Amino acid sequence: MIRTLVVASLLLAGCSPADTPDPAPRSTAPSDRSAASACSRVALSIEKNNPPVEDVSTAMLAVESTDPGVREAGKKLGPAAKEAGDLWVADDPAVDKGPANQRVADARQGLLTACTDLFGAYPWPFVRGVSPTPR
């Protein structure tokens, strides 16, 4: 009823409904802030090739997500990041860090895939400071 009155008053005023201003744009912030933060951080980690110690907090954010895919990817990233981070911090030249780093890379990619499943194609509008193509 109210909508009919609005359209009728616009028509009487010489305006068509197409001339009416668009409503305010929707916010680009997603409702699952934990997933958005984890996704932003993993994209930055991949883009900037950050050390694995930074992925531990990314994994904790992902585990808090309401999305099951992001949550499961975070559960895989956490242990891989801790192991690789411990090796990175110890900086023992006698230890082969390659396998641990590969597990982190695989877990990062898994989280990025879960994020793409949740938010669509990368880049997402809520990520700042990242180039369009993560490596």
Tab-separated table of C-alpha atoms in Angstrom:
chain	number	residue	atom	x	y	z
A	1	MET	CA	0.000	0.000	0.000
A	2	ILE	CA	2.728	2.465	0.983
A	3	ARG	CA	4.761	1.510	-2.065
A	4	THR	CA	1.737	2.176	-4.283
A	5	LEU	CA	1.321	5.597	-2.699
A	6	VAL	CA	4.988	6.421	-3.254
A	7	VAL	CA	4.854	5.377	-6.913
A	8	ALA	CA	1.595	7.282	-7.413
A	9	SER	CA	3.001	10.432	-5.831
A	10	LEU	CA	6.126	10.164	-8.010
A	11	LEU	CA	4.013	9.777	-11.120
A	12	LEU	CA	1.883	12.772	-10.150
A	13	ALA	CA	5.063	14.771	-9.572
A	14	GLY	CA	6.283	13.902	-13.076
A	15	CYS	CA	8.877	11.339	-12.054
A	16	SER	CA	9.033	7.729	-13.055
A	17	PRO	CA	10.059	5.030	-10.564
A	18	ALA	CA	13.271	4.621	-12.575
A	19	ASP	CA	14.161	8.242	-11.723
A	20	THR	CA	14.064	7.589	-8.008
A	21	PRO	CA	17.455	7.597	-6.311
A	22	ASP	CA	19.024	4.237	-5.595
A	23	PRO	CA	19.101	3.193	-1.968
A	24	ALA	CA	22.401	3.521	-0.158
A	25	PRO	CA	24.902	0.918	-1.343
A	26	ARG	CA	25.224	-2.180	0.756
A	27	SER	CA	28.202	-2.506	2.993
A	28	THR	CA	31.031	-4.601	1.599
A	29	ALA	CA	31.785	-5.962	5.062
A	30	PRO	CA	30.669	-9.585	5.321
A	31	SER	CA	28.671	-10.802	8.295
A	32	ASP	CA	31.248	-13.477	9.190
A	33	ARG	CA	34.032	-11.215	10.403
A	34	SER	CA	36.247	-14.091	11.509
A	35	ALA	CA	36.155	-15.592	8.024
A	36	ALA	CA	36.707	-12.203	6.403
A	37	SER	CA	39.718	-11.518	8.620
A	38	ALA	CA	41.196	-14.973	8.079
A	39	CYS	CA	40.647	-14.715	4.327
A	40	SER	CA	42.213	-11.270	4.170
A	41	ARG	CA	45.203	-12.443	6.166
A	42	VAL	CA	45.790	-15.597	4.139
A	43	ALA	CA	45.599	-13.586	0.915
A	44	LEU	CA	48.210	-11.202	2.328
A	45	SER	CA	50.374	-14.113	3.493
A	46	ILE	CA	50.359	-15.606	0.023
A	47	GLU	CA	50.883	-12.250	-1.675
A	48	LYS	CA	53.755	-11.141	0.531
A	49	ASN	CA	55.155	-14.624	1.245
A	50	ASN	CA	54.964	-13.942	4.982
A	51	PRO	CA	56.716	-16.240	7.453
A	52	PRO	CA	54.600	-19.133	8.745
A	53	VAL	CA	54.501	-17.828	12.321
A	54	GLU	CA	51.945	-15.263	11.157
A	55	ASP	CA	49.614	-18.023	9.942
A	56	VAL	CA	48.932	-19.277	13.470
A	57	SER	CA	46.720	-16.278	14.250
A	58	THR	CA	45.125	-16.558	10.802
A	59	ALA	CA	44.235	-20.162	11.606
A	60	MET	CA	42.716	-19.127	14.944
A	61	LEU	CA	40.492	-16.611	13.169
A	62	ALA	CA	39.460	-19.210	10.593
A	63	VAL	CA	38.524	-21.709	13.307
A	64	GLU	CA	36.169	-19.092	14.800
A	65	SER	CA	34.322	-18.754	11.473
A	66	THR	CA	30.729	-19.840	11.099
A	67	ASP	CA	31.536	-21.281	7.673
A	68	PRO	CA	32.414	-24.980	7.932
A	69	GLY	CA	34.841	-24.880	4.990
A	70	VAL	CA	36.816	-21.959	6.395
A	71	ARG	CA	36.742	-23.518	9.862
A	72	GLU	CA	38.107	-26.868	8.605
A	73	ALA	CA	40.803	-25.133	6.540
A	74	GLY	CA	41.821	-23.208	9.664
A	75	LYS	CA	42.126	-26.462	11.596
A	76	LYS	CA	44.579	-27.706	8.967
A	77	LEU	CA	46.508	-24.452	8.755
A	78	GLY	CA	47.082	-24.137	12.515
A	79	PRO	CA	49.272	-27.210	13.122
A	80	ALA	CA	51.140	-26.768	9.829
A	81	ALA	CA	51.885	-23.128	10.648
A	82	LYS	CA	53.014	-23.969	14.172
A	83	GLU	CA	55.403	-26.664	12.969
A	84	ALA	CA	56.868	-24.489	10.201
A	85	GLY	CA	56.941	-21.463	12.508
A	86	ASP	CA	58.896	-23.381	15.138
A	87	LEU	CA	61.420	-24.386	12.484
A	88	TRP	CA	61.574	-20.831	11.156
A	89	VAL	CA	62.199	-19.386	14.630
A	90	ALA	CA	64.803	-22.049	15.506
A	91	ASP	CA	66.613	-21.307	12.237
A	92	ASP	CA	68.643	-24.517	12.419
A	93	PRO	CA	70.555	-24.880	9.142
A	94	ALA	CA	70.752	-28.655	9.603
A	95	VAL	CA	66.950	-29.045	9.463
A	96	ASP	CA	65.171	-29.375	6.117
A	97	LYS	CA	62.291	-26.887	6.310
A	98	GLY	CA	60.997	-27.796	2.855
A	99	PRO	CA	58.337	-30.365	3.844
A	100	ALA	CA	56.950	-28.157	6.633
A	101	ASN	CA	56.886	-25.126	4.340
A	102	GLN	CA	55.056	-27.181	1.709
A	103	ARG	CA	52.410	-28.190	4.258
A	104	VAL	CA	51.909	-24.507	5.111
A	105	ALA	CA	51.642	-23.603	1.426
A	106	ASP	CA	49.066	-26.368	0.898
A	107	ALA	CA	47.103	-25.299	3.984
A	108	ARG	CA	47.178	-21.639	2.895
A	109	GLN	CA	45.868	-22.658	-0.510
A	110	GLY	CA	43.156	-24.749	1.161
A	111	LEU	CA	42.033	-21.748	3.192
A	112	LEU	CA	42.123	-19.522	0.126
A	113	THR	CA	39.945	-22.053	-1.715
A	114	ALA	CA	37.468	-22.140	1.189
A	115	CYS	CA	37.407	-18.337	1.152
A	116	THR	CA	36.712	-18.326	-2.576
A	117	ASP	CA	33.887	-20.803	-2.017
A	118	LEU	CA	32.446	-18.497	0.644
A	119	PHE	CA	33.040	-15.025	-0.806
A	120	GLY	CA	33.389	-15.671	-4.530
A	121	ALA	CA	36.269	-14.861	-6.808
A	122	TYR	CA	39.258	-13.066	-5.396
A	123	PRO	CA	39.915	-10.142	-4.843
A	124	TRP	CA	37.193	-9.475	-2.318
A	125	PRO	CA	35.970	-5.927	-1.709
A	126	PHE	CA	36.893	-6.061	1.984
A	127	VAL	CA	40.606	-6.832	1.359
A	128	ARG	CA	42.876	-3.812	1.143
A	129	GLY	CA	46.490	-3.640	0.106
A	130	VAL	CA	46.545	-6.825	-1.940
A	131	SER	CA	47.192	-7.089	-5.643
A	132	PRO	CA	44.477	-8.877	-7.657
A	133	THR	CA	46.397	-12.139	-8.123
A	134	PRO	CA	47.893	-13.936	-5.125
A	135	ARG	CA	50.927	-16.075	-5.877
